[in-house]
Amino acid sequence: MLQALGEMTTLTGRWLRSTGYVGAFGVDALVHEGRVYLTEVNPRFQGSSLLSSHLETALDRPDVFLAHVGAFLGVPAPDPRTLAALAREQPPAAHIVSRNLRAQPVVRRGDRQPPAGVECWLLPDPGTAVHPRALLCRTVVRDAVTEDGWRLCGDVASWVATLPEMLFEGAAPARAAEGTI
């Protein structure tokens, strides 16, 4: 599947280039019955670009932001790596996006912090209201969060489900509480 996704991403990049696009892009894909399907092309930075940058830095490789600038300056792209090689070489990490699922704003609690080993990026200051459907935070865990790539580990499932309630007054539990991603 990683090989198929890698080939799909390369073809997408070539197509974007043929239309005159230069720079960073992302693809979204789904796996169904062992086949990889392209669902969306995003000719821009992604919500996961910052975490990707951290992972590339750990490998002493140019990140997506440097490669993007380099593309506009005519600098050759970094040596390509297969997705399978990247999966083997990069340290484990997960990026989880939490949104306010309530119909009314919720307020960041000042007395609560995320669990140990969990980073919350873009977490608003205590007392700040977050409107419905708006981003509560981006949670980063620098470890595996699934048992098999699909089912959340038990401890991860429990804190993902309770993180919004733990950090925000009036927040609804996360939908990830179902235990799969």
PDB file of C-alpha atoms in Angstrom:
ATOM      1  CA  MET A   1       0.000   0.000   0.000  1.00  0.00           C
ATOM      2  CA  LEU A   2       2.870   2.391   0.771  1.00  0.00           C
ATOM      3  CA  GLN A   3       4.343   1.738  -2.670  1.00  0.00           C
ATOM      4  CA  ALA A   4       0.978   2.401  -4.347  1.00  0.00           C
ATOM      5  CA  LEU A   5       0.512   5.615  -2.333  1.00  0.00           C
ATOM      6  CA  GLY A   6       4.049   6.736  -3.180  1.00  0.00           C
ATOM      7  CA  GLU A   7       3.496   6.150  -6.901  1.00  0.00           C
ATOM      8  CA  MET A   8       0.147   7.971  -6.715  1.00  0.00           C
ATOM      9  CA  THR A   9       1.809  10.932  -4.976  1.00  0.00           C
ATOM     10  CA  THR A  10       4.602  11.079  -7.577  1.00  0.00           C
ATOM     11  CA  LEU A  11       2.087  11.026 -10.430  1.00  0.00           C
ATOM     12  CA  THR A  12       0.071  13.754  -8.706  1.00  0.00           C
ATOM     13  CA  GLY A  13       3.193  15.903  -8.344  1.00  0.00           C
ATOM     14  CA  ARG A  14       4.035  15.449 -12.019  1.00  0.00           C
ATOM     15  CA  TRP A  15       0.473  16.391 -12.979  1.00  0.00           C
ATOM     16  CA  LEU A  16       0.565  19.512 -10.765  1.00  0.00           C
ATOM     17  CA  ARG A  17       3.896  20.506 -12.332  1.00  0.00           C
ATOM     18  CA  SER A  18       2.409  20.056 -15.830  1.00  0.00           C
ATOM     19  CA  THR A  19      -0.243  22.646 -14.908  1.00  0.00           C
ATOM     20  CA  GLY A  20       2.437  25.131 -13.789  1.00  0.00           C
ATOM     21  CA  TYR A  21       2.178  24.522 -10.046  1.00  0.00           C
ATOM     22  CA  VAL A  22       5.432  24.634  -8.095  1.00  0.00           C
ATOM     23  CA  GLY A  23       5.891  23.849  -4.400  1.00  0.00           C
ATOM     24  CA  ALA A  24       4.418  21.884  -1.547  1.00  0.00           C
ATOM     25  CA  PHE A  25       1.308  19.792  -1.942  1.00  0.00           C
ATOM     26  CA  GLY A  26      -0.443  16.951  -0.197  1.00  0.00           C
ATOM     27  CA  VAL A  27      -2.698  14.119  -1.172  1.00  0.00           C
ATOM     28  CA  ASP A  28      -5.452  12.432   0.795  1.00  0.00           C
ATOM     29  CA  ALA A  29      -6.104   8.774   0.142  1.00  0.00           C
ATOM     30  CA  LEU A  30      -8.315   5.982   1.425  1.00  0.00           C
ATOM     31  CA  VAL A  31      -7.562   2.281   1.599  1.00  0.00           C
ATOM     32  CA  HIS A  32     -10.474  -0.025   0.831  1.00  0.00           C
ATOM     33  CA  GLU A  33     -10.152  -3.793   0.495  1.00  0.00           C
ATOM     34  CA  GLY A  34      -6.390  -3.495   0.061  1.00  0.00           C
ATOM     35  CA  ARG A  35      -6.524  -0.835  -2.686  1.00  0.00           C
ATOM     36  CA  VAL A  36      -5.403   2.777  -2.335  1.00  0.00           C
ATOM     37  CA  TYR A  37      -7.732   5.459  -3.722  1.00  0.00           C
ATOM     38  CA  LEU A  38      -6.830   9.106  -4.239  1.00  0.00           C
ATOM     39  CA  THR A  39      -9.537  11.265  -2.682  1.00  0.00           C
ATOM     40  CA  GLU A  40      -8.139  14.792  -2.686  1.00  0.00           C
ATOM     41  CA  VAL A  41      -5.200  16.873  -3.928  1.00  0.00           C
ATOM     42  CA  ASN A  42      -4.180  19.904  -1.862  1.00  0.00           C
ATOM     43  CA  PRO A  43      -1.701  22.210  -3.636  1.00  0.00           C
ATOM     44  CA  ARG A  44      -0.626  23.916  -0.410  1.00  0.00           C
ATOM     45  CA  PHE A  45       0.892  23.215   2.986  1.00  0.00           C
ATOM     46  CA  GLN A  46      -1.090  20.769   5.135  1.00  0.00           C
ATOM     47  CA  GLY A  47      -2.160  20.850   8.751  1.00  0.00           C
ATOM     48  CA  SER A  48       0.460  18.164   9.344  1.00  0.00           C
ATOM     49  CA  SER A  49       3.276  20.117   7.620  1.00  0.00           C
ATOM     50  CA  LEU A  50       4.758  21.320  10.925  1.00  0.00           C
ATOM     51  CA  LEU A  51       4.959  17.816  12.390  1.00  0.00           C
ATOM     52  CA  SER A  52       6.366  16.571   9.087  1.00  0.00           C
ATOM     53  CA  SER A  53       9.025  19.275   9.375  1.00  0.00           C
ATOM     54  CA  HIS A  54       9.982  18.061  12.860  1.00  0.00           C
ATOM     55  CA  LEU A  55      10.270  14.480  11.600  1.00  0.00           C
ATOM     56  CA  GLU A  56      12.443  15.479   8.615  1.00  0.00           C
ATOM     57  CA  THR A  57      14.687  17.539  10.905  1.00  0.00           C
ATOM     58  CA  ALA A  58      15.177  14.452  13.093  1.00  0.00           C
ATOM     59  CA  LEU A  59      16.506  12.687   9.963  1.00  0.00           C
ATOM     60  CA  ASP A  60      18.759  15.659   9.080  1.00  0.00           C
ATOM     61  CA  ARG A  61      16.820  16.198   5.852  1.00  0.00           C
ATOM     62  CA  PRO A  62      15.379  19.395   4.365  1.00  0.00           C
ATOM     63  CA  ASP A  63      11.769  19.827   5.460  1.00  0.00           C
ATOM     64  CA  VAL A  64       8.706  20.644   3.364  1.00  0.00           C
ATOM     65  CA  PHE A  65       9.100  24.400   4.005  1.00  0.00           C
ATOM     66  CA  LEU A  66      12.720  24.488   2.794  1.00  0.00           C
ATOM     67  CA  ALA A  67      11.871  22.273  -0.186  1.00  0.00           C
ATOM     68  CA  HIS A  68       8.962  24.604  -1.048  1.00  0.00           C
ATOM     69  CA  VAL A  69      11.202  27.693  -1.041  1.00  0.00           C
ATOM     70  CA  GLY A  70      13.874  25.748  -2.912  1.00  0.00           C
ATOM     71  CA  ALA A  71      11.381  24.846  -5.652  1.00  0.00           C
ATOM     72  CA  PHE A  72      10.747  28.539  -6.309  1.00  0.00           C
ATOM     73  CA  LEU A  73      14.505  29.230  -6.338  1.00  0.00           C
ATOM     74  CA  GLY A  74      15.222  26.406  -8.769  1.00  0.00           C
ATOM     75  CA  VAL A  75      17.099  24.329  -6.177  1.00  0.00           C
ATOM     76  CA  PRO A  76      16.890  20.580  -6.925  1.00  0.00           C
ATOM     77  CA  ALA A  77      14.535  18.618  -4.705  1.00  0.00           C
ATOM     78  CA  PRO A  78      16.016  16.554  -1.870  1.00  0.00           C
ATOM     79  CA  ASP A  79      16.895  12.956  -2.739  1.00  0.00           C
ATOM     80  CA  PRO A  80      13.623  11.048  -2.842  1.00  0.00           C
ATOM     81  CA  ARG A  81      12.866   8.363  -0.279  1.00  0.00           C
ATOM     82  CA  THR A  82      10.165   5.767  -0.636  1.00  0.00           C
ATOM     83  CA  LEU A  83       7.299   5.951   1.832  1.00  0.00           C
ATOM     84  CA  ALA A  84       8.359   2.537   3.151  1.00  0.00           C
ATOM     85  CA  ALA A  85      11.873   3.889   3.845  1.00  0.00           C
ATOM     86  CA  LEU A  86      10.444   6.974   5.564  1.00  0.00           C
ATOM     87  CA  ALA A  87       8.146   4.795   7.677  1.00  0.00           C
ATOM     88  CA  ARG A  88      11.161   2.753   8.809  1.00  0.00           C
ATOM     89  CA  GLU A  89      13.483   5.727   9.407  1.00  0.00           C
ATOM     90  CA  GLN A  90      11.239   8.335  11.024  1.00  0.00           C
ATOM     91  CA  PRO A  91      10.524   8.254  14.738  1.00  0.00           C
ATOM     92  CA  PRO A  92       6.898   7.367  15.547  1.00  0.00           C
ATOM     93  CA  ALA A  93       4.516  10.292  15.866  1.00  0.00           C
ATOM     94  CA  ALA A  94       0.797  10.973  15.677  1.00  0.00           C
ATOM     95  CA  HIS A  95      -1.097  14.185  14.933  1.00  0.00           C
ATOM     96  CA  ILE A  96      -4.661  14.456  16.240  1.00  0.00           C
ATOM     97  CA  VAL A  97      -6.918  17.440  15.538  1.00  0.00           C
ATOM     98  CA  SER A  98      -9.589  18.312  18.125  1.00  0.00           C
ATOM     99  CA  ARG A  99     -12.486  20.661  17.369  1.00  0.00           C
ATOM    100  CA  ASN A 100     -15.273  22.109  19.492  1.00  0.00           C
ATOM    101  CA  LEU A 101     -18.206  19.771  18.852  1.00  0.00           C
ATOM    102  CA  ARG A 102     -20.654  21.768  20.963  1.00  0.00           C
ATOM    103  CA  ALA A 103     -23.201  24.199  19.542  1.00  0.00           C
ATOM    104  CA  GLN A 104     -21.863  26.914  21.871  1.00  0.00           C
ATOM    105  CA  PRO A 105     -18.370  28.237  22.640  1.00  0.00           C
ATOM    106  CA  VAL A 106     -16.212  26.442  25.211  1.00  0.00           C
ATOM    107  CA  VAL A 107     -13.581  28.092  27.415  1.00  0.00           C
ATOM    108  CA  ARG A 108     -10.024  26.888  28.041  1.00  0.00           C
ATOM    109  CA  ARG A 109      -9.504  25.846  31.660  1.00  0.00           C
ATOM    110  CA  GLY A 110      -6.499  27.415  33.340  1.00  0.00           C
ATOM    111  CA  ASP A 111      -5.797  24.603  35.796  1.00  0.00           C
ATOM    112  CA  ARG A 112      -5.475  21.596  33.504  1.00  0.00           C
ATOM    113  CA  GLN A 113      -2.617  20.385  31.336  1.00  0.00           C
ATOM    114  CA  PRO A 114      -2.431  17.554  28.800  1.00  0.00           C
ATOM    115  CA  PRO A 115      -1.191  14.136  29.967  1.00  0.00           C
ATOM    116  CA  ALA A 116       2.573  13.516  30.194  1.00  0.00           C
ATOM    117  CA  GLY A 117       4.109  12.824  26.790  1.00  0.00           C
ATOM    118  CA  VAL A 118       1.337  14.681  24.969  1.00  0.00           C
ATOM    119  CA  GLU A 119       1.979  18.041  23.292  1.00  0.00           C
ATOM    120  CA  CYS A 120      -0.926  20.367  22.518  1.00  0.00           C
ATOM    121  CA  TRP A 121      -0.044  22.785  19.745  1.00  0.00           C
ATOM    122  CA  LEU A 122      -2.175  25.890  19.136  1.00  0.00           C
ATOM    123  CA  LEU A 123      -3.756  25.504  22.573  1.00  0.00           C
ATOM    124  CA  PRO A 124      -5.442  28.821  23.420  1.00  0.00           C
ATOM    125  CA  ASP A 125      -4.584  30.765  26.562  1.00  0.00           C
ATOM    126  CA  PRO A 126      -6.638  29.940  29.685  1.00  0.00           C
ATOM    127  CA  GLY A 127      -9.988  31.747  29.678  1.00  0.00           C
ATOM    128  CA  THR A 128     -10.109  31.978  25.866  1.00  0.00           C
ATOM    129  CA  ALA A 129     -13.429  31.005  24.278  1.00  0.00           C
ATOM    130  CA  VAL A 130     -13.379  28.646  21.290  1.00  0.00           C
ATOM    131  CA  HIS A 131     -16.358  28.870  18.950  1.00  0.00           C
ATOM    132  CA  PRO A 132     -18.350  25.891  17.631  1.00  0.00           C
ATOM    133  CA  ARG A 133     -16.487  23.814  15.019  1.00  0.00           C
ATOM    134  CA  ALA A 134     -13.308  25.813  15.669  1.00  0.00           C
ATOM    135  CA  LEU A 135      -9.971  24.178  16.455  1.00  0.00           C
ATOM    136  CA  LEU A 136      -9.432  23.352  20.125  1.00  0.00           C
ATOM    137  CA  CYS A 137      -5.851  22.178  19.602  1.00  0.00           C
ATOM    138  CA  ARG A 138      -3.549  19.955  17.602  1.00  0.00           C
ATOM    139  CA  THR A 139      -2.348  17.091  19.754  1.00  0.00           C
ATOM    140  CA  VAL A 140       1.043  15.546  19.005  1.00  0.00           C
ATOM    141  CA  VAL A 141       2.182  12.260  20.491  1.00  0.00           C
ATOM    142  CA  ARG A 142       5.708  11.143  19.706  1.00  0.00           C
ATOM    143  CA  ASP A 143       4.897   7.480  19.918  1.00  0.00           C
ATOM    144  CA  ALA A 144       2.642   4.944  18.228  1.00  0.00           C
ATOM    145  CA  VAL A 145      -1.024   5.499  19.057  1.00  0.00           C
ATOM    146  CA  THR A 146      -2.477   2.433  17.360  1.00  0.00           C
ATOM    147  CA  GLU A 147      -2.060  -1.270  17.948  1.00  0.00           C
ATOM    148  CA  ASP A 148      -2.250  -2.204  14.283  1.00  0.00           C
ATOM    149  CA  GLY A 149      -2.508   1.050  12.326  1.00  0.00           C
ATOM    150  CA  TRP A 150      -6.280   1.239  12.812  1.00  0.00           C
ATOM    151  CA  ARG A 151      -7.349   0.627  16.429  1.00  0.00           C
ATOM    152  CA  LEU A 152      -6.280   3.152  19.053  1.00  0.00           C
ATOM    153  CA  CYS A 153      -4.272   1.787  21.986  1.00  0.00           C
ATOM    154  CA  GLY A 154      -6.472   1.637  25.107  1.00  0.00           C
ATOM    155  CA  ASP A 155      -4.777   4.443  27.034  1.00  0.00           C
ATOM    156  CA  VAL A 156      -4.664   6.656  23.945  1.00  0.00           C
ATOM    157  CA  ALA A 157      -8.350   6.070  23.204  1.00  0.00           C
ATOM    158  CA  SER A 158      -9.287   7.100  26.732  1.00  0.00           C
ATOM    159  CA  TRP A 159      -7.312  10.344  26.849  1.00  0.00           C
ATOM    160  CA  VAL A 160      -8.204  11.309  23.258  1.00  0.00           C
ATOM    161  CA  ALA A 161     -11.844  10.926  24.261  1.00  0.00           C
ATOM    162  CA  THR A 162     -11.476  13.016  27.417  1.00  0.00           C
ATOM    163  CA  LEU A 163      -8.877  15.604  26.303  1.00  0.00           C
ATOM    164  CA  PRO A 164     -11.452  18.223  25.183  1.00  0.00           C
ATOM    165  CA  GLU A 165     -13.380  17.873  28.462  1.00  0.00           C
ATOM    166  CA  MET A 166     -10.141  17.935  30.469  1.00  0.00           C
ATOM    167  CA  LEU A 167      -8.870  21.168  28.899  1.00  0.00           C
ATOM    168  CA  PHE A 168     -12.101  23.061  28.146  1.00  0.00           C
ATOM    169  CA  GLU A 169     -15.169  23.988  30.222  1.00  0.00           C
ATOM    170  CA  GLY A 170     -18.320  22.663  28.544  1.00  0.00           C
ATOM    171  CA  ALA A 171     -16.502  20.638  25.847  1.00  0.00           C
ATOM    172  CA  ALA A 172     -18.017  17.477  24.411  1.00  0.00           C
ATOM    173  CA  PRO A 173     -16.075  14.202  24.369  1.00  0.00           C
ATOM    174  CA  ALA A 174     -14.071  13.559  21.199  1.00  0.00           C
ATOM    175  CA  ARG A 175     -15.516  11.309  18.522  1.00  0.00           C
ATOM    176  CA  ALA A 176     -12.331   9.233  18.538  1.00  0.00           C
ATOM    177  CA  ALA A 177     -13.694   7.574  21.676  1.00  0.00           C
ATOM    178  CA  GLU A 178     -15.072   4.850  19.385  1.00  0.00           C
ATOM    179  CA  GLY A 179     -11.555   3.412  19.392  1.00  0.00           C
ATOM    180  CA  THR A 180     -10.631   3.475  15.702  1.00  0.00           C
ATOM    181  CA  ILE A 181      -9.071   6.013  13.389  1.00  0.00           C
TER     182      ILE A 181
END
